[in-house]
PDB file of C-alpha atoms and ligand atoms in Angstrom:
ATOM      1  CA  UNK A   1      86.275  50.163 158.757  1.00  0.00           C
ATOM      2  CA  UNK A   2      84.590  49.755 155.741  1.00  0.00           C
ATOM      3  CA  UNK A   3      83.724  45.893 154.511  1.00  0.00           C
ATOM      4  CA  UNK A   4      85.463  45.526 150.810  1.00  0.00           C
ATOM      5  CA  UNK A   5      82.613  45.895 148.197  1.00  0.00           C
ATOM      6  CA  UNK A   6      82.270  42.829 146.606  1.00  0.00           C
ATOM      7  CA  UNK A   7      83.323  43.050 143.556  1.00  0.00           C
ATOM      8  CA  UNK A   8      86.795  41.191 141.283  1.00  0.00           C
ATOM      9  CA  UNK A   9      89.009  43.143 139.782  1.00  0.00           C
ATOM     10  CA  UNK A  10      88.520  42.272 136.576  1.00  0.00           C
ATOM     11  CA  UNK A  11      91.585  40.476 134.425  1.00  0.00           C
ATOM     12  CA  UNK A  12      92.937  42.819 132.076  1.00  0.00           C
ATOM     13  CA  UNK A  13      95.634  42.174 129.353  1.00  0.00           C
ATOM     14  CA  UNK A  14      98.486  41.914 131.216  1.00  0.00           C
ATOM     15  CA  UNK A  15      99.867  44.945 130.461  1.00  0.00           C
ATOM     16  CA  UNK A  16      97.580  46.856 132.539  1.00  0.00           C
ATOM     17  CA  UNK A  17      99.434  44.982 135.371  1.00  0.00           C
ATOM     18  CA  UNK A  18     102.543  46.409 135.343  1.00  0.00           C
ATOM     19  CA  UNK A  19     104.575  47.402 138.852  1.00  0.00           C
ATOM     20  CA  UNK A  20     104.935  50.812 139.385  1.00  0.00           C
ATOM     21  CA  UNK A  21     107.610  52.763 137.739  1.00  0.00           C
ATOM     22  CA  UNK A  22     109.739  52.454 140.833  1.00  0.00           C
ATOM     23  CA  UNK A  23     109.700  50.124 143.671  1.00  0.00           C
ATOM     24  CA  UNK A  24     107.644  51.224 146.240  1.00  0.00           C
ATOM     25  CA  UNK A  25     110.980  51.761 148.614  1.00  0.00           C
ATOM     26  CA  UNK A  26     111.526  55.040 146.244  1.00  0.00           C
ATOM     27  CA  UNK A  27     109.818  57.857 145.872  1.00  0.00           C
ATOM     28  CA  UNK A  28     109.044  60.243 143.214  1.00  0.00           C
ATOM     29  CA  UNK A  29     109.018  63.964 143.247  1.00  0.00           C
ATOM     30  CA  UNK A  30     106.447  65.841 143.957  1.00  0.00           C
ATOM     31  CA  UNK A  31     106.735  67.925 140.648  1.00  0.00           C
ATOM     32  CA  UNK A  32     107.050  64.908 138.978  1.00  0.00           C
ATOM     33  CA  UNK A  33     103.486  63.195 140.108  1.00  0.00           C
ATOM     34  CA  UNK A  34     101.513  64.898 137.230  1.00  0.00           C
ATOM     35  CA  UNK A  35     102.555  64.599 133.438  1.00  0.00           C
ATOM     36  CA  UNK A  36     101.135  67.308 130.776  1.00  0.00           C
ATOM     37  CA  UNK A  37     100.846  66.655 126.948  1.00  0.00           C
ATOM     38  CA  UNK A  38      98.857  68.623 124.711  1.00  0.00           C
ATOM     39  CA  UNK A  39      96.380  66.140 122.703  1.00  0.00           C
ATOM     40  CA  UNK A  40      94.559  68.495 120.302  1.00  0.00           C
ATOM     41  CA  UNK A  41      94.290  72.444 119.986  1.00  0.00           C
ATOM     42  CA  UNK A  42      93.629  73.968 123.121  1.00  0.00           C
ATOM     43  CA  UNK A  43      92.976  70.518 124.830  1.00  0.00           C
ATOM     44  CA  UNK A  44      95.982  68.881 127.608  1.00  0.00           C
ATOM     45  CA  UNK A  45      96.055  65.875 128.867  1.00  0.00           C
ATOM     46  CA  UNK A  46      97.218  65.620 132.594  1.00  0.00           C
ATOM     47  CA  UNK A  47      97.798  62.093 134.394  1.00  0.00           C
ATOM     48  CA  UNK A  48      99.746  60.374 136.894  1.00  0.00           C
ATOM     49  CA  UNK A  49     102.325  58.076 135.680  1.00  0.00           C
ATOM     50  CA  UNK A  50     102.931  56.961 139.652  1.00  0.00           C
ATOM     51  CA  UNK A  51      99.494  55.918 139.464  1.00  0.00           C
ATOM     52  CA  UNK A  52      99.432  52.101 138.336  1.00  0.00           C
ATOM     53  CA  UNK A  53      97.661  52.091 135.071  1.00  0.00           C
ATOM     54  CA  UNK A  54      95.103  50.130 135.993  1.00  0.00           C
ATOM     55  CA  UNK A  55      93.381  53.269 137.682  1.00  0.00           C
ATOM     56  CA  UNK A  56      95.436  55.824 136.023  1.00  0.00           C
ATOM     57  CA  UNK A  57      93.158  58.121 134.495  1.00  0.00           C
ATOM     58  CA  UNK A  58      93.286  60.718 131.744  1.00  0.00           C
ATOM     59  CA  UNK A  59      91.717  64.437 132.861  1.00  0.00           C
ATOM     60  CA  UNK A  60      91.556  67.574 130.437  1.00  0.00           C
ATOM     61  CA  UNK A  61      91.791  71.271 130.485  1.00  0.00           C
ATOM     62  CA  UNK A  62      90.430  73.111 127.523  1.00  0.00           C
ATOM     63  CA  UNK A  63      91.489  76.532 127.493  1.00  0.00           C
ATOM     64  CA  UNK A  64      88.815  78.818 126.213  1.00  0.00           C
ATOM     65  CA  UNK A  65      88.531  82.667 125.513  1.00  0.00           C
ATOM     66  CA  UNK A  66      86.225  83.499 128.281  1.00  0.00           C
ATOM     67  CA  UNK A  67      86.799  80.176 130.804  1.00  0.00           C
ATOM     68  CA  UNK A  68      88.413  77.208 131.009  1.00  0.00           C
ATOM     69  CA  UNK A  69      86.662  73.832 131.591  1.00  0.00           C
ATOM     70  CA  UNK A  70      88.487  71.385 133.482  1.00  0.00           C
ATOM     71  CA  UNK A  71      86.938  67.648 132.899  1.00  0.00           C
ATOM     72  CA  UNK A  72      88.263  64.950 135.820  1.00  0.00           C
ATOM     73  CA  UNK A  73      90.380  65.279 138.451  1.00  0.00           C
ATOM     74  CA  UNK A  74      93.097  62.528 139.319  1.00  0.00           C
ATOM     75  CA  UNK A  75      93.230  60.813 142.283  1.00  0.00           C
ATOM     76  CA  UNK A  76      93.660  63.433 144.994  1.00  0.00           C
ATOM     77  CA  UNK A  77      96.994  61.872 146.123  1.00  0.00           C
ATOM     78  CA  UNK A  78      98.395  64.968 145.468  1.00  0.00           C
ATOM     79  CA  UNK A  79      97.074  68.571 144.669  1.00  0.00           C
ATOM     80  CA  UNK A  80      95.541  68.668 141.445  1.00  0.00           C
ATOM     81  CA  UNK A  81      95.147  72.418 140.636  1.00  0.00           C
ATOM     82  CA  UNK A  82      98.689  73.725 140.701  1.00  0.00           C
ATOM     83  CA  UNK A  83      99.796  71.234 138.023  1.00  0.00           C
ATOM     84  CA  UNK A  84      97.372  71.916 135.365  1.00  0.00           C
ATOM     85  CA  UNK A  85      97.883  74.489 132.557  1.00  0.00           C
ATOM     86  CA  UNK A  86      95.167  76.689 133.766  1.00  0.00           C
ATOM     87  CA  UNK A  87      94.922  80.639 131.967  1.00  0.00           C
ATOM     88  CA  UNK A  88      94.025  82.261 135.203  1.00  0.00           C
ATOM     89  CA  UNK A  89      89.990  82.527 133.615  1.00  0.00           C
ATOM     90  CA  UNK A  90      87.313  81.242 135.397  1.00  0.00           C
ATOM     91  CA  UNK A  91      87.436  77.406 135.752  1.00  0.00           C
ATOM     92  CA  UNK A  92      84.310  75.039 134.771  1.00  0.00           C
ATOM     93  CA  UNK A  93      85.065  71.795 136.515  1.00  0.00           C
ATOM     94  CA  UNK A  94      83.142  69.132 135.419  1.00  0.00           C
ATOM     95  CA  UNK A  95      82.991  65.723 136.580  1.00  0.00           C
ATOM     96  CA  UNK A  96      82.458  62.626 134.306  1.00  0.00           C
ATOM     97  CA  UNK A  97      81.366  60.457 137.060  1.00  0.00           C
ATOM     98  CA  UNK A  98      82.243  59.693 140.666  1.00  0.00           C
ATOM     99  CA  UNK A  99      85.165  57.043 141.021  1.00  0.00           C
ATOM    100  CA  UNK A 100      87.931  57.801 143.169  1.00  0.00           C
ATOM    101  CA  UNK A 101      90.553  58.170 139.819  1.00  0.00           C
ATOM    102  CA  UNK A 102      88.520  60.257 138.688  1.00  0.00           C
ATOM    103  CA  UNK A 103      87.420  63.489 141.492  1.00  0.00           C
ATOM    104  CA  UNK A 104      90.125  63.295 143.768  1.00  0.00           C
ATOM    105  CA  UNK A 105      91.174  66.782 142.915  1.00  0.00           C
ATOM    106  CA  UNK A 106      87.460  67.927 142.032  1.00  0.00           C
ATOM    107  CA  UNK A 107      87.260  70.081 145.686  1.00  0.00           C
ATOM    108  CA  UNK A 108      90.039  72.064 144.797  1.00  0.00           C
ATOM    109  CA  UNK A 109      87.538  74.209 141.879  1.00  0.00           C
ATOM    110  CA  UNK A 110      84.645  76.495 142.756  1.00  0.00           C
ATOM    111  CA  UNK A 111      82.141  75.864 140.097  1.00  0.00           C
ATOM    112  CA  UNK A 112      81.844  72.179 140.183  1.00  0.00           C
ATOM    113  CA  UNK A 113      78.779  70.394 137.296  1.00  0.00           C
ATOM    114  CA  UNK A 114      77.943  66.681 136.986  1.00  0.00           C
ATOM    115  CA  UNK A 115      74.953  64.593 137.135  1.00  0.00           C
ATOM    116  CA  UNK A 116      72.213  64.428 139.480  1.00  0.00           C
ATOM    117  CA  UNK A 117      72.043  60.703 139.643  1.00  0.00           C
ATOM    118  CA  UNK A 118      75.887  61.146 141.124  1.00  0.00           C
ATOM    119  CA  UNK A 119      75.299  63.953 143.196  1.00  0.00           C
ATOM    120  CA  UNK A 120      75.084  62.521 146.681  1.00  0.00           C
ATOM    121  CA  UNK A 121      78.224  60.866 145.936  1.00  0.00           C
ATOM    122  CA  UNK A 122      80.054  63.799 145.145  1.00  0.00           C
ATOM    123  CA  UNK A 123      78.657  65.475 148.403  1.00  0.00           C
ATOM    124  CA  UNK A 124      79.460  62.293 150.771  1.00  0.00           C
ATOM    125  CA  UNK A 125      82.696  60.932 148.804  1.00  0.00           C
ATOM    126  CA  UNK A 126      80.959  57.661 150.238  1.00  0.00           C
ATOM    127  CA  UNK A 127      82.408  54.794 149.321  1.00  0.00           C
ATOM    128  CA  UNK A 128      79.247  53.278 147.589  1.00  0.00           C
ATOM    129  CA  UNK A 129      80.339  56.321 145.183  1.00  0.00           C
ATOM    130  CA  UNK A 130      84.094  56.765 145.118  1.00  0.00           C
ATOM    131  CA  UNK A 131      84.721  52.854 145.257  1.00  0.00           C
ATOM    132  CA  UNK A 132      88.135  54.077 147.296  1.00  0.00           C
ATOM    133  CA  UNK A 133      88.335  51.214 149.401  1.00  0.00           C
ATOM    134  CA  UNK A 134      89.141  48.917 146.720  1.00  0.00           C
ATOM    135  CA  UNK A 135      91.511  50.741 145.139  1.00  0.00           C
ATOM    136  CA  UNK A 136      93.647  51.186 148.913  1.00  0.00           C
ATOM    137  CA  UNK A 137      92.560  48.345 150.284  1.00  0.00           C
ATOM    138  CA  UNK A 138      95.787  45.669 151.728  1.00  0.00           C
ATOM    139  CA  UNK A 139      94.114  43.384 149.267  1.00  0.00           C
ATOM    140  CA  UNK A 140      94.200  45.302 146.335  1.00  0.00           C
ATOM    141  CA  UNK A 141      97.272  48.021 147.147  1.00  0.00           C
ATOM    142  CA  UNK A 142      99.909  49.133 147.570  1.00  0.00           C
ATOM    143  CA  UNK A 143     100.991  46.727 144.482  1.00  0.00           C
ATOM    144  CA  UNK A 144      97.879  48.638 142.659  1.00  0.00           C
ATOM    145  CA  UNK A 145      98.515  52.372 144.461  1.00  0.00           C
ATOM    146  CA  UNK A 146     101.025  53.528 146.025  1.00  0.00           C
ATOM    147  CA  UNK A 147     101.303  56.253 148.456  1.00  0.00           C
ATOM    148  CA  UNK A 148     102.926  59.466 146.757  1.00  0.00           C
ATOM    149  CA  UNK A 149     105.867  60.136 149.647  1.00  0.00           C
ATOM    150  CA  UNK A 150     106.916  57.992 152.861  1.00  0.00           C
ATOM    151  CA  UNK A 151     104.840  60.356 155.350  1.00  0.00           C
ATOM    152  CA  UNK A 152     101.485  59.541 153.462  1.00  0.00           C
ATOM    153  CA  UNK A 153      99.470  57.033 155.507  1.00  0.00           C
ATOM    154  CA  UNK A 154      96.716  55.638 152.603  1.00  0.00           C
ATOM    155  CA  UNK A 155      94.771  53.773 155.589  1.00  0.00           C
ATOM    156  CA  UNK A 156      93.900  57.209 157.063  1.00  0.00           C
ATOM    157  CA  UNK A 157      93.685  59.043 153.618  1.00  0.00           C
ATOM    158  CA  UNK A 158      90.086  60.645 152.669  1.00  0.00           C
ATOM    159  CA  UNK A 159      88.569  62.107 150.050  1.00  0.00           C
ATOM    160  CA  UNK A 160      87.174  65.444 150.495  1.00  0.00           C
ATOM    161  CA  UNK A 161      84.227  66.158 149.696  1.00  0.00           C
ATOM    162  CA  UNK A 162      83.021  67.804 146.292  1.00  0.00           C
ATOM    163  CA  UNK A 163      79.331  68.980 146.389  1.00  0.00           C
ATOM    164  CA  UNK A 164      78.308  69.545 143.192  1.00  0.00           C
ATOM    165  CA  UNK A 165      77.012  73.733 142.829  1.00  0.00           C
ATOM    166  CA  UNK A 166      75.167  72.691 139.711  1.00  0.00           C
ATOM    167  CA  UNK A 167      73.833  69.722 138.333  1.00  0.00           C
ATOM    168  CA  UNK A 168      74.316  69.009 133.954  1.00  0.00           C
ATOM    169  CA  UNK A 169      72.090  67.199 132.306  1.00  0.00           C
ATOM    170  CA  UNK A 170      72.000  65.518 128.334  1.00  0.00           C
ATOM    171  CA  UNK A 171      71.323  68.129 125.918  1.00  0.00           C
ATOM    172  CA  UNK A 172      72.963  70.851 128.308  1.00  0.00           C
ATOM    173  CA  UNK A 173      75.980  73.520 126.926  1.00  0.00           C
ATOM    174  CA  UNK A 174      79.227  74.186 128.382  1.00  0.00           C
ATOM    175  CA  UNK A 175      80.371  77.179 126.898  1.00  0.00           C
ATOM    176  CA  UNK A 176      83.683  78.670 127.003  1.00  0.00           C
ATOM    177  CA  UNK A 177      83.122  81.549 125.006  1.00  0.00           C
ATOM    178  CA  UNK A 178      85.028  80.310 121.438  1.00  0.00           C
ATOM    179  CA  UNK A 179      84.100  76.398 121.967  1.00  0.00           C
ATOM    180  CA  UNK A 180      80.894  74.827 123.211  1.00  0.00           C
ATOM    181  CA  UNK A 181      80.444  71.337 124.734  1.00  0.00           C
ATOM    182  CA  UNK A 182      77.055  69.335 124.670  1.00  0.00           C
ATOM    183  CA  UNK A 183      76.588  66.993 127.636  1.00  0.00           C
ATOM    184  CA  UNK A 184      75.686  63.526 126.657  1.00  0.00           C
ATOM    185  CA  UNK A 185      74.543  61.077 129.906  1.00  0.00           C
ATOM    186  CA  UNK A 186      75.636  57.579 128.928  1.00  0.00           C
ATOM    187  CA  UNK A 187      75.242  55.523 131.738  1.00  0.00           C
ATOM    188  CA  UNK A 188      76.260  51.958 132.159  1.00  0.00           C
ATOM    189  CA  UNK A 189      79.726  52.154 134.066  1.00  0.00           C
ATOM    190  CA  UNK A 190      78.263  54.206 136.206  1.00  0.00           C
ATOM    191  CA  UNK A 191      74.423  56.369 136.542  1.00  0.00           C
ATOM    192  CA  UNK A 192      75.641  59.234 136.320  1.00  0.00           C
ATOM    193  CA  UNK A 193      78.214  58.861 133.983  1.00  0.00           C
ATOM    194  CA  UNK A 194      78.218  61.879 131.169  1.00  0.00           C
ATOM    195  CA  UNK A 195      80.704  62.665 128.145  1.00  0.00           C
ATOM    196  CA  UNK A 196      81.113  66.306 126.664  1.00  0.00           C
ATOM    197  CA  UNK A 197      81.264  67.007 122.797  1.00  0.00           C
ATOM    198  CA  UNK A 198      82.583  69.623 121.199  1.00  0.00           C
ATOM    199  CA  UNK A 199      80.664  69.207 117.934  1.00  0.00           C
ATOM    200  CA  UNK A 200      82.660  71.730 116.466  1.00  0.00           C
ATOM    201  CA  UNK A 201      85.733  69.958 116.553  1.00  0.00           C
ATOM    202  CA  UNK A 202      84.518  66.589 116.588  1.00  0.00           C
ATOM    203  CA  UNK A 203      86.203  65.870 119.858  1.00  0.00           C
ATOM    204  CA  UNK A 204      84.579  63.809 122.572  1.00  0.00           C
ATOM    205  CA  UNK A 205      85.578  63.663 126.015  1.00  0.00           C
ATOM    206  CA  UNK A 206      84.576  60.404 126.843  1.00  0.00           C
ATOM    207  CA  UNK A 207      85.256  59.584 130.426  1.00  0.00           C
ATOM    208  CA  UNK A 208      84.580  56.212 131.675  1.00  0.00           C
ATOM    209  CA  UNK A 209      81.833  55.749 129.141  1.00  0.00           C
ATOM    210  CA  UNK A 210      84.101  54.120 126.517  1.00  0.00           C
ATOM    211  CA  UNK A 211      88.219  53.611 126.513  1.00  0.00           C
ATOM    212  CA  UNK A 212      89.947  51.102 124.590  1.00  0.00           C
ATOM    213  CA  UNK A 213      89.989  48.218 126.868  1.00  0.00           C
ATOM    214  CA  UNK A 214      87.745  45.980 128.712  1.00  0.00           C
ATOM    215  CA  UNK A 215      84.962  48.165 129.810  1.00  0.00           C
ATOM    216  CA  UNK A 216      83.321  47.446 133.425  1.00  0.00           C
ATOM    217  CA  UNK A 217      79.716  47.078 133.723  1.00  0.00           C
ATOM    218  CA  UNK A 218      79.651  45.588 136.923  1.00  0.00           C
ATOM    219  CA  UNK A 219      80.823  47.692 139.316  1.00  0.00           C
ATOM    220  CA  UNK A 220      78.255  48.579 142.000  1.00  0.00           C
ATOM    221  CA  UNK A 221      76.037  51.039 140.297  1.00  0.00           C
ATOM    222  CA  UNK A 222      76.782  50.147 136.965  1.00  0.00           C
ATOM    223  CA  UNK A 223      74.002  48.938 134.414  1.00  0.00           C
ATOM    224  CA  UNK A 224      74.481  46.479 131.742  1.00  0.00           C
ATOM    225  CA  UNK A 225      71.228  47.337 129.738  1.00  0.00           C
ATOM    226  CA  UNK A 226      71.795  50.750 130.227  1.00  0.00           C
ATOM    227  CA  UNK A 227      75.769  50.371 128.724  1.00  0.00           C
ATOM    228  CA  UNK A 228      74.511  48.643 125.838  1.00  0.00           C
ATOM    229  CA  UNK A 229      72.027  52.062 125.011  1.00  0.00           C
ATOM    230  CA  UNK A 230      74.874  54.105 125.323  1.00  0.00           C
ATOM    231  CA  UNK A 231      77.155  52.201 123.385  1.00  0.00           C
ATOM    232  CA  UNK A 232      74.119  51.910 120.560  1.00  0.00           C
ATOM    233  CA  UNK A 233      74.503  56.022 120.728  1.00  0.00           C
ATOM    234  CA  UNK A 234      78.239  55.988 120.314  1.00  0.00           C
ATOM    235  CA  UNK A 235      77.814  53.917 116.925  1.00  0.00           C
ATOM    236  CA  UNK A 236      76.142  57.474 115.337  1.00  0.00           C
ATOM    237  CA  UNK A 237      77.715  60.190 117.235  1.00  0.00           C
ATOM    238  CA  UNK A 238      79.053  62.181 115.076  1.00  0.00           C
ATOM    239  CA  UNK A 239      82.771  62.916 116.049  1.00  0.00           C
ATOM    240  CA  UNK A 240      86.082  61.774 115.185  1.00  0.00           C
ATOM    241  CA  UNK A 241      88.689  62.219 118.063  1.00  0.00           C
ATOM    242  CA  UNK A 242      87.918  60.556 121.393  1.00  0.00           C
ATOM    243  CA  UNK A 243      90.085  61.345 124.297  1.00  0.00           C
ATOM    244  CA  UNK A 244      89.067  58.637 126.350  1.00  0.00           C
ATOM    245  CA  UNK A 245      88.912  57.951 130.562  1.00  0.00           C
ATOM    246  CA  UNK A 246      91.752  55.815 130.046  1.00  0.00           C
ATOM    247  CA  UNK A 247      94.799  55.061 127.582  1.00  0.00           C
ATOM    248  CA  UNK A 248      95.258  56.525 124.493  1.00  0.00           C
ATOM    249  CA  UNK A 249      93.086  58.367 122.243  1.00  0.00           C
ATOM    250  CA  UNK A 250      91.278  56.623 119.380  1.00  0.00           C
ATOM    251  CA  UNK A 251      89.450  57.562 116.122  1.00  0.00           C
ATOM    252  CA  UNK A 252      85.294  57.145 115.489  1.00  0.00           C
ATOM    253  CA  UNK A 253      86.044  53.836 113.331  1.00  0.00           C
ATOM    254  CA  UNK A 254      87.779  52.452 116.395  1.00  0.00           C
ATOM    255  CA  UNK A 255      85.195  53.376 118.839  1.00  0.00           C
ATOM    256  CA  UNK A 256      82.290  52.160 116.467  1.00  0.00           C
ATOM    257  CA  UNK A 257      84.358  48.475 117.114  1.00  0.00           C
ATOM    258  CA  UNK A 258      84.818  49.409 120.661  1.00  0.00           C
ATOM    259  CA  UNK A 259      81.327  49.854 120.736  1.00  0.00           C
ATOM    260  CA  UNK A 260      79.732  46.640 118.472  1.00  0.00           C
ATOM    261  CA  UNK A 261      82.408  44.706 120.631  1.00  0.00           C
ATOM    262  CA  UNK A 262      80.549  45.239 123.849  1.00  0.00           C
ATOM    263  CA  UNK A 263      77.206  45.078 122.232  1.00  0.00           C
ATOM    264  CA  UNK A 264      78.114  41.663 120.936  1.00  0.00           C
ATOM    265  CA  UNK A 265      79.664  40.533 124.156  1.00  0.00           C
ATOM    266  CA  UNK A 266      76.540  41.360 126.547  1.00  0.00           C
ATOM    267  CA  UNK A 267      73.590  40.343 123.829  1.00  0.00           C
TER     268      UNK A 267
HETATM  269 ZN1  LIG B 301      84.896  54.729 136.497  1.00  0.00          ZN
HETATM  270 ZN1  LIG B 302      88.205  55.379 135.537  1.00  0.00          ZN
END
């Protein structure tokens, strides 16, 4: 039995709060768990609305002429794989960084990339990496995650592991033939944490690294000096769409006051 890390949740507006969409008595489909909305050409959003929205998290397929690239993973309540609007080409699956709402689903691709510094977490799904335990914990769920149908047991539930086959690093292409994506490391919320950017488009896939809420910089592993050199980065990149980690997507004026925000609030 693993000891709860010790660490709050931190208070959110209060509309990151809200109950699940049914009580927990009632269950949802199983082809309802995963929603799919396209969010810019050749880019779909998949998430779980069953998922509270406190750890609800937003993963992407691009579909590309040679590959697709797959970038986060859900939970791993439920399989990921068969929901997402994959063309049948070889999949990229890259991981921002290694929290639980994030890689649940990463095992189910063959070519998995993410950082080195978050390697040994996506080989052990320990919970030093995955932070599981405190999302399924009796003190934190079921009121923050419910189990997907009355014969899941979350006490027993693990992660599988999700050894990475190659590690990315900043500066490093993803290429899927007709679109490219630079990886950019920006740790803070987490070491290893990266963001992919299709310069092309202007489109960043931004992971954990900045969503328009309160961002957390102290989870274990996370880095408060190093956040505040990533978020100095974000104020010139170059881009204007940023499909974020979490809620909705935002424009480069609104991540440059994303950005000064948490400068200001941790200098
Ligand atoms: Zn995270
Ligand atoms: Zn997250």
């Amino acid at each position: 039995m693993n000891a709860h890390p010790n660490f709050p949740i931190p208070s959110h507006p209060k509309t990151r709060y809200v109950s699940p969409t049914l009580p927990i008595q009632q269950w949802p489909r199983m082809s309802d768990w995963f929603t799919t909305t396209s969010v810019a050409p050749g880019i779909t959003l998949t998430t779980e609305p069953w998922v509270n929205d406190y750890f609800r998290a937003n993963c992407y397929t691009v579909q590309g002429r040679e590959a697709d690239l797959q970038f986060d993973f859900c939970m791993g309540l439920v399989p990921l794989r068969p929901a997402l609007p994959l063309s049948g080409k070889p999949v990229i699956a890259v991981a921002s960084h290694g929290h639980i709402d994030h890689i649940g689903g990463f095992h189910e691709f063959d070519t998995r990339l993410g950082h080195a510094a978050e390697a040994a977490g996506f080989a052990s799904m320990a919970e030093s990496a995955t932070l599981k335990e405190a999302y399924v914990s009796e003190r934190y769920g079921p009121a923050l995650l419910r189990p997907p149908h009355p014969d899941f047991n979350l006490a027993t539930w693990e992660l599988t592991p999700a050894p990475l086959t190659r590690t990315i690093a900043e500066g490093d292409s993803i290429d899927l033939g007709n679109r490219r994506f630079t990886v950019l490391h920006l740790p803070g919320h987490s070491p290893g944490g990266i963001a992919l950017l299709d310069e092309v488009a202007g489109i960043l896939l931004a992971g954990d690294v900045i969503y328009d809420d309160s961002l957390l910089d102290e989870l274990p592993g996370s880095s408060i000096p190093d956040y505040l050199a990533s978020m100095q980065r974000l104020l010139d990149l170059d881009c204007r769409l940023i499909l974020a980690g979490h809620g909705a997507a935002f424009d480069r004026p609104r991540m440059q006051d994303l950005a000064r925000a948490y400068i200001a609030s941790r200098t």
